[in-house]
Amino acid sequence: MKKSLEVLESMIYYWNSVSDKEKVGEQYLASISENDGMKATYNENFDAESVRKVLSAISNREPFKGRTKNEGRFWNNNMWMLEDMDYMNMVIDPLKKLSLEDLGDGEVIFLPLHLDLFYKKDNNIYINFFMIKPDLYNETGKLTIEDIEIKEWIKKKMG
């Protein structure tokens, strides 16, 4: 399986910029919201406009009230990353090194999402980055989802 961190790479830039109190342009936010990986997860409760307005509100330090639970959770998740950049790096670094080639065909797309843990469409799986947990105490580089080692979890969901 191929691995896509494209949206997460954009989000790392976003989180770092906002953390450094820099303004992130609307065009950049639109490029995140219009990404094909993100689009694959959209529905009536969460769409490109949801992504854009949440990220814009955070970047502009404006109050935000989501119209859906998904928007509210997306806002909370992004604020959490801004408050704990070390935690974000504890997930991102091993994720970059994660090898999935031996799991067969398809693609694993890691995305910043909301309430849903994952979406599966065709031979692709879209995983909510915020649901991935690093091992805070023992094994550096070990990631889990639902208390299952991440590669094993992906294998089960794709099987």
Coordinates of C-alpha atoms in Angstrom, one line a residue:
M1 CA 0.0 0.0 0.0
K2 CA 1.1 3.5 -0.7
K3 CA 1.0 6.1 2.1
S4 CA -0.1 9.7 1.7
L5 CA 0.8 12.4 4.2
E6 CA 0.2 15.3 1.7
V7 CA -2.5 17.0 3.7
L8 CA -0.7 16.4 7.0
E9 CA 2.4 18.0 5.6
S10 CA 0.3 21.1 4.8
M11 CA -1.2 21.0 8.3
I12 CA 2.3 20.9 9.9
Y13 CA 3.1 24.1 8.1
Y14 CA -0.3 25.5 9.2
W15 CA 0.1 24.5 12.9
N16 CA 3.7 25.8 13.0
S17 CA 2.7 29.1 11.4
V18 CA -0.3 29.7 13.6
S19 CA 1.8 28.7 16.7
D20 CA 4.3 31.3 15.6
K21 CA 1.4 33.9 15.3
E22 CA 1.8 34.1 11.6
K23 CA -1.2 34.7 9.3
V24 CA -2.0 31.8 7.0
G25 CA -3.5 32.9 3.7
E26 CA -7.0 31.9 2.6
Q27 CA -5.6 30.4 -0.6
Y28 CA -3.5 28.0 1.4
L29 CA -6.5 27.0 3.5
A30 CA -8.5 26.5 0.3
S31 CA -5.8 24.2 -1.1
I32 CA -6.1 22.0 2.0
S33 CA -9.9 22.0 1.9
E34 CA -9.9 21.1 -1.8
N35 CA -7.4 18.3 -1.6
D36 CA -8.7 15.1 -3.1
G37 CA -8.1 13.1 0.1
M38 CA -10.1 15.5 2.1
K39 CA -12.9 15.6 -0.5
A40 CA -13.3 11.9 -0.2
T41 CA -14.4 12.2 3.4
Y42 CA -16.9 15.1 2.9
N43 CA -20.6 14.7 3.6
E44 CA -23.6 16.9 4.8
N45 CA -22.0 17.4 8.2
F46 CA -18.5 18.3 7.0
D47 CA -17.2 19.7 3.8
A48 CA -14.6 22.0 2.2
E49 CA -16.2 25.1 3.6
S50 CA -16.1 23.5 7.1
V51 CA -12.4 23.0 6.8
R52 CA -11.8 26.5 5.4
K53 CA -13.8 28.3 8.0
V54 CA -12.4 26.4 11.0
L55 CA -8.8 26.9 9.9
S56 CA -9.5 30.5 9.0
A57 CA -11.1 31.2 12.4
I58 CA -8.1 29.6 14.2
S59 CA -5.5 31.4 12.1
N60 CA -7.3 34.8 12.7
R61 CA -7.9 34.1 16.4
E62 CA -11.6 34.5 16.0
P63 CA -14.3 32.8 18.1
F64 CA -15.8 29.7 16.4
K65 CA -19.1 27.9 16.8
G66 CA -19.5 25.0 14.5
R67 CA -22.8 24.3 12.8
T68 CA -22.3 20.6 13.3
K69 CA -20.6 18.3 15.8
N70 CA -18.0 17.4 13.1
E71 CA -17.0 21.1 12.7
G72 CA -16.8 21.6 16.5
R73 CA -14.6 18.5 16.9
F74 CA -12.4 19.6 13.9
W75 CA -11.9 22.9 15.7
N76 CA -11.1 21.2 19.0
N77 CA -8.6 18.8 17.4
N78 CA -6.7 21.5 15.7
M79 CA -6.6 23.6 18.8
W80 CA -5.2 20.5 20.7
M81 CA -2.4 20.2 18.1
L82 CA -1.5 23.9 18.6
E83 CA -1.4 23.5 22.3
D84 CA 0.7 20.4 22.2
M85 CA 3.1 20.5 19.3
D86 CA 5.4 17.9 21.0
Y87 CA 2.5 15.4 20.9
M88 CA 1.9 16.2 17.2
N89 CA 5.6 15.4 16.5
M90 CA 5.4 12.2 18.5
V91 CA 2.8 11.0 16.0
I92 CA 4.1 12.6 12.8
D93 CA 7.7 11.5 13.0
P94 CA 7.0 7.7 13.2
L95 CA 4.2 8.1 10.7
K96 CA 6.7 9.5 8.2
K97 CA 8.8 6.3 8.7
L98 CA 5.9 3.9 8.6
S99 CA 6.3 1.4 5.7
L100 CA 3.1 -0.1 4.3
E101 CA 4.3 -1.6 1.0
D102 CA 3.9 -5.1 2.2
L103 CA 0.1 -4.7 2.9
G104 CA -1.0 -5.0 -0.8
D105 CA -2.6 -2.6 -3.2
G106 CA -4.3 0.6 -2.4
E107 CA -3.5 3.8 -0.5
V108 CA -3.6 4.8 3.1
I109 CA -4.3 8.5 3.4
F110 CA -3.8 10.2 6.8
L111 CA -6.0 13.3 7.3
P112 CA -6.9 15.8 10.0
L113 CA -10.5 14.9 10.6
H114 CA -13.2 15.1 13.3
L115 CA -15.5 12.5 14.9
D116 CA -15.0 9.6 12.4
L117 CA -12.0 7.3 12.9
F118 CA -11.7 6.3 9.3
Y119 CA -13.4 6.0 5.9
K120 CA -12.9 3.2 3.5
K121 CA -13.6 3.7 -0.2
D122 CA -12.5 1.2 -2.9
N123 CA -9.0 0.1 -2.1
N124 CA -8.2 3.2 -0.1
I125 CA -8.5 4.0 3.6
Y126 CA -8.7 7.5 5.0
I127 CA -7.5 7.6 8.6
N128 CA -8.1 10.4 11.1
F129 CA -4.7 11.6 12.2
F130 CA -6.1 12.8 15.5
M131 CA -7.1 9.2 16.5
I132 CA -3.5 7.9 16.2
K133 CA -1.8 7.5 19.6
P134 CA 1.9 7.5 20.3
D135 CA 3.4 5.4 23.1
L136 CA 4.0 8.1 25.6
Y137 CA 6.1 6.0 28.0
N138 CA 7.9 3.1 26.4
E139 CA 8.6 2.5 22.8
T140 CA 9.4 5.6 20.9
G141 CA 8.0 5.4 17.4
K142 CA 5.2 3.0 18.3
L143 CA 1.8 4.2 17.1
T144 CA -1.6 2.7 17.8
I145 CA -5.2 3.1 16.8
E146 CA -7.9 1.6 19.2
D147 CA -5.0 0.1 21.2
I148 CA -3.8 -1.9 18.2
E149 CA -0.4 -1.3 16.5
I150 CA -1.2 0.9 13.5
K151 CA 0.1 -1.4 10.8
E152 CA -1.9 -4.3 12.2
W153 CA -5.0 -2.1 12.5
I154 CA -4.7 -1.0 8.9
K155 CA -4.3 -4.7 7.8
K156 CA -7.5 -5.7 9.7
K157 CA -9.5 -2.8 8.3
M158 CA -8.3 -3.4 4.7
G159 CA -8.7 -7.2 4.9

